[in-house]
CSV table of N, CA and C in Angstrom, one decimal:
chain,number,residue,atom,x,y,z
G,30,UNK,N,109.0,89.5,45.5
G,30,UNK,CA,108.2,90.5,46.3
G,30,UNK,C,108.8,91.9,46.2
G,31,UNK,N,108.0,92.9,45.9
G,31,UNK,CA,108.5,94.2,45.8
G,31,UNK,C,108.9,94.8,47.1
G,32,UNK,N,110.1,95.5,47.1
G,32,UNK,CA,110.6,96.2,48.4
G,32,UNK,C,109.7,97.3,48.7
G,33,UNK,N,109.5,97.4,50.1
G,33,UNK,CA,108.6,98.4,50.6
G,33,UNK,C,109.5,99.7,50.7
G,34,UNK,N,108.9,100.8,50.2
G,34,UNK,CA,109.7,102.0,50.1
G,34,UNK,C,109.4,103.1,51.2
G,35,UNK,N,108.8,102.6,52.3
G,35,UNK,CA,108.3,103.5,53.3
G,35,UNK,C,108.4,102.7,54.6
G,36,UNK,N,108.5,103.5,55.7
G,36,UNK,CA,108.4,103.0,57.1
G,36,UNK,C,107.5,103.9,57.8
G,37,UNK,N,107.1,103.5,59.1
G,37,UNK,CA,106.3,104.2,59.9
G,37,UNK,C,106.9,104.5,61.3
G,38,UNK,N,106.9,105.7,61.7
G,38,UNK,CA,107.5,106.1,63.0
G,38,UNK,C,106.5,107.1,63.7
G,39,UNK,N,106.7,107.3,65.0
G,39,UNK,CA,106.0,108.5,65.7
G,39,UNK,C,106.3,109.7,65.0
G,40,UNK,N,105.3,110.6,64.9
G,40,UNK,CA,105.6,111.9,64.3
G,40,UNK,C,106.4,112.8,65.3
G,41,UNK,N,107.0,113.8,64.7
G,41,UNK,CA,107.8,114.7,65.5
G,41,UNK,C,107.3,116.1,65.3
G,42,UNK,N,107.5,117.1,66.2
G,42,UNK,CA,107.0,118.4,65.9
G,42,UNK,C,107.5,119.0,64.7
G,43,UNK,N,108.8,118.6,64.2
G,43,UNK,CA,109.3,119.1,63.0
G,43,UNK,C,108.6,118.6,61.8
G,44,UNK,N,107.7,117.6,61.9
G,44,UNK,CA,106.9,117.1,60.8
G,44,UNK,C,105.6,117.9,60.6
G,45,UNK,N,105.3,118.8,61.4
G,45,UNK,CA,103.9,119.5,61.3
G,45,UNK,C,103.7,120.1,60.0
G,46,UNK,N,104.6,120.8,59.5
G,46,UNK,CA,104.4,121.5,58.1
G,46,UNK,C,104.1,120.4,57.1
G,47,UNK,N,104.9,119.4,57.1
G,47,UNK,CA,104.7,118.3,56.1
G,47,UNK,C,103.4,117.6,56.2
G,48,UNK,N,102.9,117.4,57.5
G,48,UNK,CA,101.5,116.8,57.7
G,48,UNK,C,100.5,117.7,57.1
G,49,UNK,N,100.6,119.0,57.3
G,49,UNK,CA,99.6,119.8,56.7
G,49,UNK,C,99.5,119.7,55.2
G,50,UNK,N,100.7,119.7,54.6
G,50,UNK,CA,100.8,119.6,53.1
G,50,UNK,C,100.3,118.3,52.6
G,51,UNK,N,100.5,117.3,53.3
G,51,UNK,CA,99.9,115.9,53.0
G,51,UNK,C,98.4,116.0,53.0
G,52,UNK,N,97.9,116.6,54.2
G,52,UNK,CA,96.5,116.6,54.2
G,52,UNK,C,95.9,117.3,53.1
G,53,UNK,N,96.4,118.5,52.8
G,53,UNK,CA,95.8,119.3,51.6
G,53,UNK,C,95.9,118.5,50.3
G,54,UNK,N,97.1,117.9,50.1
G,54,UNK,CA,97.3,117.2,48.8
G,54,UNK,C,96.4,116.0,48.7
G,55,UNK,N,96.2,115.3,49.8
G,55,UNK,CA,95.3,114.1,49.8
G,55,UNK,C,93.8,114.5,49.6
G,56,UNK,N,93.5,115.7,50.1
G,56,UNK,CA,92.1,116.1,50.0
G,56,UNK,C,91.6,116.4,48.5
G,57,UNK,N,92.6,116.5,47.6
G,57,UNK,CA,92.3,116.8,46.2
G,57,UNK,C,91.5,115.8,45.6
G,58,UNK,N,91.6,114.6,46.1
G,58,UNK,CA,90.8,113.4,45.5
G,58,UNK,C,89.3,113.8,45.6
G,59,UNK,N,88.9,114.6,46.5
G,59,UNK,CA,87.4,115.0,46.7
G,59,UNK,C,87.0,115.8,45.5
G,60,UNK,N,87.9,116.4,44.7
G,60,UNK,CA,87.5,117.1,43.4
G,60,UNK,C,86.7,116.2,42.5
G,61,UNK,N,87.0,114.9,42.6
G,61,UNK,CA,86.2,114.0,41.7
G,61,UNK,C,84.8,113.7,42.1
G,62,UNK,N,84.4,114.2,43.3
G,62,UNK,CA,83.0,114.0,43.8
G,62,UNK,C,82.3,115.3,43.9
G,63,UNK,N,81.3,115.5,42.9
G,63,UNK,CA,80.6,116.8,42.7
G,63,UNK,C,80.1,117.3,44.1
G,64,UNK,N,79.5,116.6,44.9
G,64,UNK,CA,78.8,117.2,46.1
G,64,UNK,C,79.9,117.4,47.3
G,65,UNK,N,81.0,116.8,47.1
G,65,UNK,CA,82.1,117.1,48.2
G,65,UNK,C,83.3,117.8,47.6
G,66,UNK,N,83.3,118.3,46.4
G,66,UNK,CA,84.4,118.8,45.8
G,66,UNK,C,85.0,120.0,46.6
G,67,UNK,N,84.1,120.7,47.4
G,67,UNK,CA,84.6,121.8,48.2
G,67,UNK,C,85.6,121.4,49.3
G,68,UNK,N,85.7,120.1,49.7
G,68,UNK,CA,86.6,119.7,50.6
G,68,UNK,C,88.0,119.8,50.2
G,69,UNK,N,88.2,119.8,48.9
G,69,UNK,CA,89.6,120.1,48.3
G,69,UNK,C,90.1,121.4,48.6
G,70,UNK,N,89.3,122.3,49.0
G,70,UNK,CA,89.7,123.7,49.3
G,70,UNK,C,89.9,123.8,50.8
G,71,UNK,N,89.7,122.9,51.6
G,71,UNK,CA,89.8,123.0,53.1
G,71,UNK,C,91.1,123.2,53.6
G,72,UNK,N,91.1,123.6,54.8
G,72,UNK,CA,92.3,123.9,55.6
G,72,UNK,C,92.9,122.6,56.2
G,73,UNK,N,94.1,122.4,56.4
G,73,UNK,CA,94.6,121.2,57.3
G,73,UNK,C,94.3,121.5,58.7
G,74,UNK,N,94.5,120.4,59.5
G,74,UNK,CA,94.3,120.5,60.9
G,74,UNK,C,95.2,121.7,61.4
G,75,UNK,N,94.6,122.4,62.4
G,75,UNK,CA,95.5,123.5,62.9
G,75,UNK,C,96.7,123.0,63.5
G,76,UNK,N,97.8,123.8,63.4
G,76,UNK,CA,99.1,123.3,63.8
G,76,UNK,C,99.1,123.0,65.3
G,77,UNK,N,98.5,123.9,66.2
G,77,UNK,CA,98.4,123.7,67.6
G,77,UNK,C,97.8,122.4,68.0
G,78,UNK,N,96.7,122.0,67.2
G,78,UNK,CA,96.0,120.7,67.4
G,78,UNK,C,96.9,119.6,67.1
G,79,UNK,N,97.6,119.6,65.9
G,79,UNK,CA,98.5,118.6,65.5
G,79,UNK,C,99.6,118.4,66.5
G,80,UNK,N,100.2,119.5,67.0
G,80,UNK,CA,101.3,119.5,67.9
G,80,UNK,C,100.8,118.9,69.2
G,81,UNK,N,99.7,119.1,69.7
G,81,UNK,CA,99.1,118.5,70.9
G,81,UNK,C,99.0,117.0,70.7
G,82,UNK,N,98.6,116.5,69.6
G,82,UNK,CA,98.5,115.0,69.3
G,82,UNK,C,99.9,114.5,69.1
G,83,UNK,N,100.8,115.2,68.6
G,83,UNK,CA,102.1,114.7,68.5
G,83,UNK,C,102.8,114.5,69.9
G,84,UNK,N,102.5,115.5,70.7
G,84,UNK,CA,103.1,115.4,72.0
G,84,UNK,C,102.5,114.3,72.8
G,85,UNK,N,101.2,113.9,72.5
G,85,UNK,CA,100.6,112.8,73.2
G,85,UNK,C,101.1,111.4,72.5
G,86,UNK,N,101.9,111.5,71.5
G,86,UNK,CA,102.5,110.3,70.8
G,86,UNK,C,101.4,109.4,70.2
G,87,UNK,N,100.4,110.1,69.7
G,87,UNK,CA,99.3,109.5,68.9
G,87,UNK,C,99.2,109.9,67.5
G,88,UNK,N,100.3,110.3,66.9
G,88,UNK,CA,100.5,110.6,65.5
G,88,UNK,C,101.5,109.7,64.9
G,89,UNK,N,101.1,109.0,63.8
G,89,UNK,CA,102.2,108.1,63.2
G,89,UNK,C,102.3,108.6,61.8
G,90,UNK,N,103.5,108.6,61.4
G,90,UNK,CA,103.9,109.1,60.1
G,90,UNK,C,104.7,108.0,59.3
G,91,UNK,N,104.2,107.9,58.0
G,91,UNK,CA,104.9,107.0,57.0
G,91,UNK,C,105.9,107.9,56.3
G,92,UNK,N,107.1,107.5,56.2
G,92,UNK,CA,108.2,108.3,55.5
G,92,UNK,C,108.8,107.5,54.5
G,93,UNK,N,109.4,108.2,53.6
G,93,UNK,CA,110.1,107.5,52.4
G,93,UNK,C,111.5,107.2,52.9
G,94,UNK,N,112.3,106.6,52.0
G,94,UNK,CA,113.6,106.3,52.3
G,94,UNK,C,114.5,107.3,52.8
G,95,UNK,N,114.1,108.7,52.7
G,95,UNK,CA,114.9,109.8,53.1
G,95,UNK,C,114.3,110.3,54.4
G,96,UNK,N,113.4,109.7,55.0
G,96,UNK,CA,112.6,110.0,56.2
G,96,UNK,C,111.7,111.2,55.9
G,97,UNK,N,111.2,111.4,54.8
G,97,UNK,CA,110.4,112.5,54.5
G,97,UNK,C,109.0,112.0,54.6
G,98,UNK,N,108.0,112.6,55.3
G,98,UNK,CA,106.7,112.1,55.4
G,98,UNK,C,105.9,112.0,54.1
G,99,UNK,N,105.2,110.9,53.9
G,99,UNK,CA,104.4,110.7,52.7
G,99,UNK,C,103.0,110.3,53.2
G,100,UNK,N,102.7,110.2,54.4
G,100,UNK,CA,101.3,109.9,54.9
G,100,UNK,C,101.3,109.9,56.5
G,101,UNK,N,100.2,110.1,57.0
G,101,UNK,CA,100.1,110.1,58.5
G,101,UNK,C,98.7,109.6,59.0
G,102,UNK,N,98.7,109.3,60.2
G,102,UNK,CA,97.5,109.1,61.0
G,102,UNK,C,97.6,109.8,62.3
G,103,UNK,N,96.6,110.7,62.6
G,103,UNK,CA,96.5,111.4,63.8
G,103,UNK,C,95.4,110.9,64.6
G,104,UNK,N,95.6,110.6,65.9
G,104,UNK,CA,94.5,110.1,66.8
G,104,UNK,C,94.6,110.7,68.2
G,105,UNK,N,93.6,110.5,69.0
G,105,UNK,CA,93.6,110.9,70.4
G,105,UNK,C,93.0,109.8,71.2
G,106,UNK,N,93.5,109.7,72.5
G,106,UNK,CA,92.9,108.7,73.4
G,106,UNK,C,91.7,109.4,74.0
G,107,UNK,N,90.5,108.8,73.9
G,107,UNK,CA,89.3,109.4,74.5
G,107,UNK,C,88.7,108.2,75.3
G,108,UNK,N,88.7,108.3,76.6
G,108,UNK,CA,88.1,107.2,77.4
G,108,UNK,C,88.9,105.9,77.2
G,109,UNK,N,88.1,105.0,76.7
G,109,UNK,CA,88.7,103.6,76.5
G,109,UNK,C,88.9,103.2,75.0
G,110,UNK,N,89.2,104.3,74.2
G,110,UNK,CA,89.4,104.1,72.8
G,110,UNK,C,90.5,105.0,72.2
G,111,UNK,N,90.9,104.6,71.1
G,111,UNK,CA,91.9,105.5,70.3
G,111,UNK,C,91.0,106.1,69.1
G,112,UNK,N,90.6,107.3,69.1
G,112,UNK,CA,89.8,107.9,68.0
G,112,UNK,C,90.7,108.5,67.0
G,113,UNK,N,90.6,108.0,65.8
G,113,UNK,CA,91.3,108.5,64.7
G,113,UNK,C,90.7,109.8,64.1
G,114,UNK,N,91.5,110.9,64.1
G,114,UNK,CA,91.1,112.2,63.7
G,114,UNK,C,91.3,112.4,62.2
G,115,UNK,N,92.5,111.9,61.7
G,115,UNK,CA,92.8,112.1,60.3
G,115,UNK,C,93.7,111.0,59.8
G,116,UNK,N,93.5,110.5,58.6
G,116,UNK,CA,94.4,109.7,57.9
G,116,UNK,C,94.6,110.3,56.6
G,117,UNK,N,95.8,110.6,56.1
G,117,UNK,CA,96.1,111.2,54.8
G,117,UNK,C,97.4,110.6,54.3
G,118,UNK,N,97.4,110.4,52.9
G,118,UNK,CA,98.6,109.8,52.2
G,118,UNK,C,98.7,110.7,51.0
G,119,UNK,N,99.9,111.1,50.6
G,119,UNK,CA,100.1,111.9,49.4
G,119,UNK,C,99.6,111.1,48.2
G,120,UNK,N,99.0,111.7,47.3
G,120,UNK,CA,98.3,111.1,46.1
G,120,UNK,C,99.3,110.1,45.5
G,121,UNK,N,100.5,110.4,45.2
G,121,UNK,CA,101.5,109.6,44.6
G,121,UNK,C,102.0,108.3,45.3
G,122,UNK,N,101.6,108.3,46.6
G,122,UNK,CA,101.9,107.2,47.6
G,122,UNK,C,100.7,106.4,47.9
G,123,UNK,N,99.5,106.8,47.4
G,123,UNK,CA,98.3,106.0,47.7
G,123,UNK,C,98.3,104.7,46.9
G,124,UNK,N,97.5,103.8,47.5
G,124,UNK,CA,97.3,102.4,46.9
G,124,UNK,C,98.6,101.6,47.0
G,125,UNK,N,99.4,101.9,48.0
G,125,UNK,CA,100.6,101.1,48.3
G,125,UNK,C,100.5,100.4,49.7
G,126,UNK,N,99.3,100.5,50.3
G,126,UNK,CA,99.2,99.9,51.7
G,126,UNK,C,99.5,100.8,52.8
G,127,UNK,N,99.8,102.0,52.5
G,127,UNK,CA,100.2,102.8,53.6
G,127,UNK,C,99.1,103.1,54.5
G,128,UNK,N,97.9,103.4,54.0
G,128,UNK,CA,96.7,103.7,54.9
G,128,UNK,C,96.4,102.5,55.8
G,129,UNK,N,96.5,101.3,55.2
G,129,UNK,CA,96.3,100.1,56.0
G,129,UNK,C,97.3,99.9,57.0
G,130,UNK,N,98.6,100.1,56.8
G,130,UNK,CA,99.6,100.0,57.7
G,130,UNK,C,99.5,101.1,58.8
G,131,UNK,N,99.1,102.2,58.5
G,131,UNK,CA,98.9,103.2,59.6
G,131,UNK,C,97.8,102.8,60.5
G,132,UNK,N,96.8,102.2,60.0
G,132,UNK,CA,95.6,101.8,60.8
G,132,UNK,C,96.1,100.6,61.7
G,133,UNK,N,97.0,99.7,61.1
G,133,UNK,CA,97.5,98.6,61.9
G,133,UNK,C,98.4,99.1,63.0
G,134,UNK,N,99.2,100.1,62.8
G,134,UNK,CA,100.0,100.6,63.9
G,134,UNK,C,99.1,101.3,65.0
G,135,UNK,N,98.1,102.0,64.5
G,135,UNK,CA,97.2,102.6,65.4
G,135,UNK,C,96.5,101.5,66.3
G,136,UNK,N,96.1,100.4,65.6
G,136,UNK,CA,95.5,99.3,66.3
G,136,UNK,C,96.5,98.7,67.4
G,137,UNK,N,97.7,98.5,67.0
G,137,UNK,CA,98.7,98.0,67.9
G,137,UNK,C,98.9,98.9,69.1
G,138,UNK,N,98.9,100.3,68.8
G,138,UNK,CA,99.1,101.2,69.9
G,138,UNK,C,97.9,101.2,70.8
G,139,UNK,N,96.7,101.1,70.3
G,139,UNK,CA,95.6,100.9,71.1
G,139,UNK,C,95.6,99.7,72.1
G,140,UNK,N,96.0,98.6,71.5
G,140,UNK,CA,96.1,97.5,72.3
G,140,UNK,C,97.2,97.6,73.3
G,141,UNK,N,98.4,98.2,73.0
G,141,UNK,CA,99.4,98.4,73.9
G,141,UNK,C,99.0,99.3,75.1
G,142,UNK,N,98.1,100.2,74.8
G,142,UNK,CA,97.5,101.1,75.8
G,142,UNK,C,96.3,100.6,76.6
G,143,UNK,N,96.0,99.2,76.3
G,143,UNK,CA,94.8,98.6,76.8
G,143,UNK,C,93.6,99.2,76.7
G,144,UNK,N,93.4,99.9,75.4
G,144,UNK,CA,92.1,100.5,75.1
G,144,UNK,C,91.2,99.4,74.4
G,145,UNK,N,90.0,99.7,74.2
G,145,UNK,CA,89.0,98.7,73.8
G,145,UNK,C,88.6,98.8,72.4
G,146,UNK,N,88.9,100.0,71.8
G,146,UNK,CA,88.4,100.2,70.4
G,146,UNK,C,89.2,101.3,69.7
G,147,UNK,N,89.2,101.2,68.3
G,147,UNK,CA,89.6,102.2,67.4
G,147,UNK,C,88.3,102.8,66.9
G,148,UNK,N,88.1,104.2,66.8
G,148,UNK,CA,87.0,104.7,66.3
G,148,UNK,C,87.4,105.9,65.4
G,149,UNK,N,86.4,106.3,64.5
G,149,UNK,CA,86.5,107.3,63.6
G,149,UNK,C,85.2,107.8,63.0
G,150,UNK,N,85.2,108.9,62.4
G,150,UNK,CA,83.9,109.3,61.6
G,150,UNK,C,84.4,109.4,60.2
G,151,UNK,N,83.6,109.2,59.3
G,151,UNK,CA,83.9,109.2,57.9
G,151,UNK,C,82.7,109.3,57.0
G,152,UNK,N,82.9,109.4,55.7
G,152,UNK,CA,81.8,109.5,54.8
G,152,UNK,C,81.3,108.0,54.4
G,153,UNK,N,80.0,107.8,54.5
G,153,UNK,CA,79.4,106.5,54.5
G,153,UNK,C,79.7,105.9,53.1
G,154,UNK,N,79.5,106.7,52.0
G,154,UNK,CA,79.4,106.0,50.6
G,154,UNK,C,80.6,106.4,49.7
G,155,UNK,N,81.7,107.0,50.4
G,155,UNK,CA,82.9,107.3,49.6
G,155,UNK,C,83.8,106.1,49.7
G,156,UNK,N,84.2,105.6,48.6
G,156,UNK,CA,84.9,104.3,48.4
G,156,UNK,C,86.2,104.2,49.4
G,157,UNK,N,86.9,105.3,49.4
G,157,UNK,CA,88.1,105.3,50.2
G,157,UNK,C,87.8,105.7,51.7
G,158,UNK,N,86.6,105.7,52.1
G,158,UNK,CA,86.2,106.1,53.5
G,158,UNK,C,85.5,104.8,54.0
G,159,UNK,N,84.3,104.8,54.4
G,159,UNK,CA,83.7,103.8,55.1
G,159,UNK,C,83.8,102.3,54.5
G,160,UNK,N,83.7,102.2,53.2
G,160,UNK,CA,83.9,100.9,52.6
G,160,UNK,C,85.4,100.4,52.8
G,161,UNK,N,86.3,101.3,52.7
G,161,UNK,CA,87.7,100.9,53.0
G,161,UNK,C,87.9,100.5,54.5
G,162,UNK,N,87.3,101.3,55.3
G,162,UNK,CA,87.4,100.9,56.8
G,162,UNK,C,86.7,99.7,57.2
G,163,UNK,N,85.6,99.5,56.5
G,163,UNK,CA,84.9,98.2,56.7
G,163,UNK,C,85.7,97.0,56.3
G,164,UNK,N,86.5,97.1,55.3
G,164,UNK,CA,87.5,96.0,54.8
G,164,UNK,C,88.5,95.7,55.9
G,165,UNK,N,88.9,96.8,56.7
G,165,UNK,CA,89.9,96.6,57.7
G,165,UNK,C,89.3,96.0,59.0
G,166,UNK,N,88.0,95.9,59.1
G,166,UNK,CA,87.3,95.4,60.4
G,166,UNK,C,86.6,96.5,61.2
G,167,UNK,N,86.4,97.7,60.7
G,167,UNK,CA,85.6,98.6,61.3
G,167,UNK,C,84.1,98.3,61.0
G,168,UNK,N,83.2,98.6,62.0
G,168,UNK,CA,81.7,98.5,61.8
G,168,UNK,C,81.0,99.9,62.2
G,169,UNK,N,80.0,100.1,61.5
G,169,UNK,CA,79.2,101.4,61.8
G,169,UNK,C,78.8,101.2,63.3
G,170,UNK,N,78.9,102.3,64.0
G,170,UNK,CA,78.6,102.3,65.5
G,170,UNK,C,77.7,103.6,65.8
G,171,UNK,N,76.9,103.5,66.7
G,171,UNK,CA,75.8,104.4,67.1
G,171,UNK,C,75.8,104.9,68.5
G,172,UNK,N,77.0,104.8,69.2
G,172,UNK,CA,76.9,105.1,70.6
G,172,UNK,C,77.0,106.7,70.8
G,173,UNK,N,76.6,107.1,72.0
G,173,UNK,CA,76.6,108.6,72.3
G,173,UNK,C,78.0,109.2,72.2
G,174,UNK,N,79.1,108.6,72.6
G,174,UNK,CA,80.4,109.2,72.5
G,174,UNK,C,80.7,109.5,71.0
G,175,UNK,N,80.4,108.6,70.1
G,175,UNK,CA,80.7,108.8,68.8
G,175,UNK,C,79.8,109.8,68.1
G,176,UNK,N,78.5,109.8,68.6
G,176,UNK,CA,77.6,110.9,68.2
G,176,UNK,C,78.1,112.3,68.4
G,177,UNK,N,78.9,112.5,69.4
G,177,UNK,CA,79.4,113.8,69.7
G,177,UNK,C,80.5,114.1,68.5
G,178,UNK,N,81.2,113.2,68.1
G,178,UNK,CA,82.1,113.5,66.9
G,178,UNK,C,81.3,113.8,65.7
G,179,UNK,N,80.3,113.1,65.4
G,179,UNK,CA,79.4,113.4,64.2
G,179,UNK,C,78.9,114.8,64.4
G,180,UNK,N,78.5,115.2,65.5
G,180,UNK,CA,77.9,116.6,65.7
G,180,UNK,C,79.1,117.6,65.5
G,181,UNK,N,80.2,117.3,65.9
G,181,UNK,CA,81.3,118.2,65.7
G,181,UNK,C,81.7,118.3,64.1
G,182,UNK,N,81.5,117.1,63.5
G,182,UNK,CA,81.8,117.1,62.0
G,182,UNK,C,80.7,118.1,61.4
G,183,UNK,N,79.4,118.0,61.9
G,183,UNK,CA,78.3,118.8,61.3
G,183,UNK,C,78.6,120.3,61.5
G,184,UNK,N,79.1,120.7,62.7
G,184,UNK,CA,79.5,122.1,63.0
G,184,UNK,C,80.6,122.6,62.1
G,185,UNK,N,81.4,121.7,61.7
G,185,UNK,CA,82.6,122.0,60.7
G,185,UNK,C,82.1,122.0,59.3
G,186,UNK,N,80.7,121.8,59.0
G,186,UNK,CA,80.1,122.0,57.7
G,186,UNK,C,80.1,120.6,56.9
G,187,UNK,N,80.4,119.5,57.6
G,187,UNK,CA,80.3,118.2,56.9
G,187,UNK,C,78.8,117.8,56.8
G,188,UNK,N,78.4,117.2,55.7
G,188,UNK,CA,77.0,116.8,55.6
G,188,UNK,C,76.6,115.7,56.4
G,189,UNK,N,75.7,116.0,57.4
G,189,UNK,CA,75.4,114.9,58.4
G,189,UNK,C,74.9,113.6,57.8
G,190,UNK,N,74.0,113.6,56.8
G,190,UNK,CA,73.4,112.4,56.2
G,190,UNK,C,74.4,111.6,55.6
G,191,UNK,N,75.6,112.1,55.2
G,191,UNK,CA,76.6,111.4,54.4
G,191,UNK,C,77.7,110.9,55.4
G,192,UNK,N,77.6,111.2,56.7
G,192,UNK,CA,78.6,110.8,57.6
G,192,UNK,C,78.2,109.6,58.4
G,193,UNK,N,79.2,108.8,59.0
G,193,UNK,CA,78.8,107.7,59.9
G,193,UNK,C,80.1,107.6,60.9
G,194,UNK,N,79.8,107.1,62.0
G,194,UNK,CA,80.9,106.7,63.0
G,194,UNK,C,81.2,105.2,62.8
G,195,UNK,N,82.4,104.9,63.0
G,195,UNK,CA,82.8,103.4,62.9
G,195,UNK,C,83.7,103.1,64.1
G,196,UNK,N,83.6,101.8,64.4
G,196,UNK,CA,84.5,101.3,65.5
G,196,UNK,C,85.1,100.0,65.1
G,197,UNK,N,86.3,99.7,65.6
G,197,UNK,CA,86.9,98.4,65.5
G,197,UNK,C,87.1,98.0,67.0
G,198,UNK,N,86.4,97.0,67.4
G,198,UNK,CA,86.5,96.5,68.7
G,198,UNK,C,87.8,95.7,68.8
G,199,UNK,N,88.6,96.0,69.9
G,199,UNK,CA,89.9,95.3,70.1
G,199,UNK,C,89.8,94.1,71.1
């Protein structure tokens, strides 16, 4: 069995710059999709927002053997669920199970906090989005709380018809 070259820990405020860089690098994969290529030019999550989530201890970072961030998951507790805001992994670290492991850690955290679901919004037909999350146990969901997230996505310029909300009931 191949040795795992990464670990997961809670993010620290000192990780914020690295998380922004990871998010920008990971978004470059959207250049391969004509209708979504503009996402590769997007800005990362605002530093203040990322700091808020880190302080709430709902950001998990995958690090290499030198404790340098290579991927992360940012989330927030909303009512009885942990809502995933962003999952990004550096391109050269993708396809190693880091995204799955980050989702597993978020699920474990949600269970520890006695929450009832993991939720997120994503692109319905992008292979590394909804189909990937469906493999992990998420299902498309249509409740009012998640509709608010889809509306926020639309306000941020994301194409409504290509987006969906998903939930993993715990």
